[in-house]
């Protein structure tokens, strides 16, 4: 197995992201109501040796962990981990970080609600939107398929 490991730390501050076409957000988007601070702690990618197949479009198996670590008045902290593997086994990505949500308990509860369309918590969708660019860049650096 050939392993190319790139560790990165990136602070991303989200104030307002307009809804994407065809997507609906139940959580407030105004910067007056919510601030979501995503901190990428670790980003690693590995390209599996001997599995380079340019003509194959792999499926991605994503395992996610989102855990509340602290909650105070108007603020909540979470840790997250994403493990992304390809099928067939071409590459894998590991991403960890923290999220701090500021904006009141009602806002936090709305972000933790499951989006009925995607079956994923709204907060996790926001985290993925913020880290996707870094994972995509890493995939190009190691010549692996992007998730």
mmCIF file of C-alpha atoms in Angstrom:
data_model
loop_
_atom_site.group_PDB
_atom_site.id
_atom_site.type_symbol
_atom_site.label_atom_id
_atom_site.label_comp_id
_atom_site.label_asym_id
_atom_site.label_seq_id
_atom_site.Cartn_x
_atom_site.Cartn_y
_atom_site.Cartn_z
ATOM 1 C CA UNK A 1 0.000 0.000 0.000
ATOM 2 C CA UNK A 2 1.285 3.459 -0.896
ATOM 3 C CA UNK A 3 0.306 6.013 1.693
ATOM 4 C CA UNK A 4 0.466 9.699 1.080
ATOM 5 C CA UNK A 5 -0.560 11.501 4.211
ATOM 6 C CA UNK A 6 -1.276 15.197 4.321
ATOM 7 C CA UNK A 7 -2.254 16.720 7.619
ATOM 8 C CA UNK A 8 -3.834 20.127 7.597
ATOM 9 C CA UNK A 9 -5.391 22.549 10.007
ATOM 10 C CA UNK A 10 -7.908 24.962 8.643
ATOM 11 C CA UNK A 11 -10.273 27.334 10.384
ATOM 12 C CA UNK A 12 -13.409 28.072 8.467
ATOM 13 C CA UNK A 13 -15.894 30.659 9.663
ATOM 14 C CA UNK A 14 -19.381 30.381 8.247
ATOM 15 C CA UNK A 15 -21.635 33.387 8.617
ATOM 16 C CA UNK A 16 -24.131 32.939 5.808
ATOM 17 C CA UNK A 17 -24.427 30.480 2.966
ATOM 18 C CA UNK A 18 -27.433 30.929 0.689
ATOM 19 C CA UNK A 19 -29.435 27.761 0.058
ATOM 20 C CA UNK A 20 -28.292 25.810 -2.971
ATOM 21 C CA UNK A 21 -30.717 25.310 -5.822
ATOM 22 C CA UNK A 22 -33.224 22.659 -4.888
ATOM 23 C CA UNK A 23 -32.166 22.533 -1.220
ATOM 24 C CA UNK A 24 -34.113 23.692 1.775
ATOM 25 C CA UNK A 25 -32.614 24.605 5.132
ATOM 26 C CA UNK A 26 -34.764 24.418 8.235
ATOM 27 C CA UNK A 27 -32.079 25.989 10.402
ATOM 28 C CA UNK A 28 -31.744 29.773 10.454
ATOM 29 C CA UNK A 29 -29.123 31.133 8.103
ATOM 30 C CA UNK A 30 -28.819 34.741 9.215
ATOM 31 C CA UNK A 31 -25.524 35.659 10.860
ATOM 32 C CA UNK A 32 -27.574 37.417 13.554
ATOM 33 C CA UNK A 33 -29.126 34.081 14.496
ATOM 34 C CA UNK A 34 -26.342 31.529 14.110
ATOM 35 C CA UNK A 35 -22.608 31.222 13.653
ATOM 36 C CA UNK A 36 -21.059 27.875 12.780
ATOM 37 C CA UNK A 37 -17.299 27.641 13.290
ATOM 38 C CA UNK A 38 -15.838 24.504 11.668
ATOM 39 C CA UNK A 39 -12.257 23.639 12.563
ATOM 40 C CA UNK A 40 -10.563 20.954 10.545
ATOM 41 C CA UNK A 41 -8.095 19.201 12.874
ATOM 42 C CA UNK A 42 -6.889 16.322 10.694
ATOM 43 C CA UNK A 43 -7.214 15.490 7.017
ATOM 44 C CA UNK A 44 -5.566 12.321 5.713
ATOM 45 C CA UNK A 45 -5.850 10.437 2.461
ATOM 46 C CA UNK A 46 -4.349 7.173 1.266
ATOM 47 C CA UNK A 47 -4.173 5.763 -2.242
ATOM 48 C CA UNK A 48 -4.165 1.970 -2.247
ATOM 49 C CA UNK A 49 -1.305 0.413 -4.206
ATOM 50 C CA UNK A 50 -2.141 -1.432 -7.397
ATOM 51 C CA UNK A 51 -5.722 -0.236 -7.547
ATOM 52 C CA UNK A 52 -5.340 2.653 -9.973
ATOM 53 C CA UNK A 53 -8.283 2.392 -12.355
ATOM 54 C CA UNK A 54 -9.017 5.548 -14.297
ATOM 55 C CA UNK A 55 -12.070 4.066 -15.997
ATOM 56 C CA UNK A 56 -13.795 3.038 -12.732
ATOM 57 C CA UNK A 57 -16.227 5.375 -10.999
ATOM 58 C CA UNK A 58 -16.173 4.140 -7.422
ATOM 59 C CA UNK A 59 -18.945 4.275 -4.877
ATOM 60 C CA UNK A 60 -18.162 5.904 -1.543
ATOM 61 C CA UNK A 61 -18.835 4.352 1.838
ATOM 62 C CA UNK A 62 -19.041 7.129 4.445
ATOM 63 C CA UNK A 63 -18.934 6.505 8.191
ATOM 64 C CA UNK A 64 -19.689 9.531 10.340
ATOM 65 C CA UNK A 65 -19.441 10.342 14.013
ATOM 66 C CA UNK A 66 -20.880 13.599 15.373
ATOM 67 C CA UNK A 67 -20.696 13.969 19.138
ATOM 68 C CA UNK A 68 -21.724 16.866 21.357
ATOM 69 C CA UNK A 69 -18.806 17.702 23.650
ATOM 70 C CA UNK A 70 -20.077 20.758 25.506
ATOM 71 C CA UNK A 71 -23.163 22.924 25.738
ATOM 72 C CA UNK A 72 -23.529 26.301 27.382
ATOM 73 C CA UNK A 73 -25.936 29.190 27.148
ATOM 74 C CA UNK A 74 -26.222 30.047 23.473
ATOM 75 C CA UNK A 75 -23.321 27.828 22.401
ATOM 76 C CA UNK A 76 -22.637 24.150 21.747
ATOM 77 C CA UNK A 77 -19.460 22.314 20.754
ATOM 78 C CA UNK A 78 -19.240 19.107 18.757
ATOM 79 C CA UNK A 79 -16.490 16.830 17.531
ATOM 80 C CA UNK A 80 -16.818 15.072 14.201
ATOM 81 C CA UNK A 81 -15.051 12.307 12.316
ATOM 82 C CA UNK A 82 -15.624 11.171 8.750
ATOM 83 C CA UNK A 83 -14.115 7.998 7.295
ATOM 84 C CA UNK A 84 -14.621 7.760 3.541
ATOM 85 C CA UNK A 85 -13.679 4.585 1.649
ATOM 86 C CA UNK A 86 -14.097 3.760 -2.019
ATOM 87 C CA UNK A 87 -15.617 0.599 -3.459
ATOM 88 C CA UNK A 88 -13.620 -0.879 -5.158
ATOM 89 C CA UNK A 89 -10.815 -0.216 -2.689
ATOM 90 C CA UNK A 90 -8.932 2.601 -4.450
ATOM 91 C CA UNK A 91 -8.572 5.280 -1.773
ATOM 92 C CA UNK A 92 -9.600 6.256 1.717
ATOM 93 C CA UNK A 93 -9.935 9.569 3.534
ATOM 94 C CA UNK A 94 -10.057 10.359 7.252
ATOM 95 C CA UNK A 95 -11.268 13.752 8.461
ATOM 96 C CA UNK A 96 -11.635 14.960 12.047
ATOM 97 C CA UNK A 97 -12.465 18.302 13.550
ATOM 98 C CA UNK A 98 -14.643 20.378 15.823
ATOM 99 C CA UNK A 99 -17.696 22.564 15.349
ATOM 100 C CA UNK A 100 -18.825 25.416 17.585
ATOM 101 C CA UNK A 101 -22.398 26.599 17.089
ATOM 102 C CA UNK A 102 -23.320 29.956 18.587
ATOM 103 C CA UNK A 103 -26.879 31.194 18.542
ATOM 104 C CA UNK A 104 -29.120 29.806 21.242
ATOM 105 C CA UNK A 105 -30.514 26.418 22.190
ATOM 106 C CA UNK A 106 -33.386 26.583 19.672
ATOM 107 C CA UNK A 107 -30.918 27.118 16.841
ATOM 108 C CA UNK A 108 -28.744 24.221 17.995
ATOM 109 C CA UNK A 109 -31.769 21.935 18.214
ATOM 110 C CA UNK A 110 -32.849 22.883 14.668
ATOM 111 C CA UNK A 111 -29.361 22.129 13.371
ATOM 112 C CA UNK A 112 -29.466 18.710 15.045
ATOM 113 C CA UNK A 113 -32.779 17.804 13.416
ATOM 114 C CA UNK A 114 -32.667 15.240 10.629
ATOM 115 C CA UNK A 115 -33.225 16.594 7.128
ATOM 116 C CA UNK A 116 -36.123 14.477 5.775
ATOM 117 C CA UNK A 117 -34.706 14.519 2.231
ATOM 118 C CA UNK A 118 -31.171 13.362 3.056
ATOM 119 C CA UNK A 119 -31.792 11.560 6.383
ATOM 120 C CA UNK A 120 -28.757 13.419 7.799
ATOM 121 C CA UNK A 121 -28.645 16.044 10.580
ATOM 122 C CA UNK A 122 -28.578 19.602 9.214
ATOM 123 C CA UNK A 123 -25.372 20.320 11.154
ATOM 124 C CA UNK A 124 -23.584 17.400 9.530
ATOM 125 C CA UNK A 125 -24.575 18.681 6.081
ATOM 126 C CA UNK A 126 -23.048 22.039 6.989
ATOM 127 C CA UNK A 127 -19.842 20.389 8.222
ATOM 128 C CA UNK A 128 -19.491 18.400 4.990
ATOM 129 C CA UNK A 129 -20.067 21.542 2.903
ATOM 130 C CA UNK A 130 -17.203 23.238 4.756
ATOM 131 C CA UNK A 131 -14.681 20.359 4.535
ATOM 132 C CA UNK A 132 -15.514 19.116 1.027
ATOM 133 C CA UNK A 133 -13.143 21.572 -0.675
ATOM 134 C CA UNK A 134 -10.216 20.343 1.420
ATOM 135 C CA UNK A 135 -11.017 16.688 0.703
ATOM 136 C CA UNK A 136 -11.380 17.429 -3.008
ATOM 137 C CA UNK A 137 -7.997 19.185 -3.067
ATOM 138 C CA UNK A 138 -6.390 16.271 -1.209
ATOM 139 C CA UNK A 139 -7.855 13.799 -3.707
ATOM 140 C CA UNK A 140 -6.224 15.668 -6.593
ATOM 141 C CA UNK A 141 -2.881 15.756 -4.758
ATOM 142 C CA UNK A 142 -2.838 11.978 -4.293
ATOM 143 C CA UNK A 143 -4.451 11.237 -7.696
ATOM 144 C CA UNK A 144 -7.485 9.588 -6.142
ATOM 145 C CA UNK A 145 -11.168 9.850 -7.042
ATOM 146 C CA UNK A 146 -12.876 12.761 -5.271
ATOM 147 C CA UNK A 147 -15.883 12.039 -3.060
#
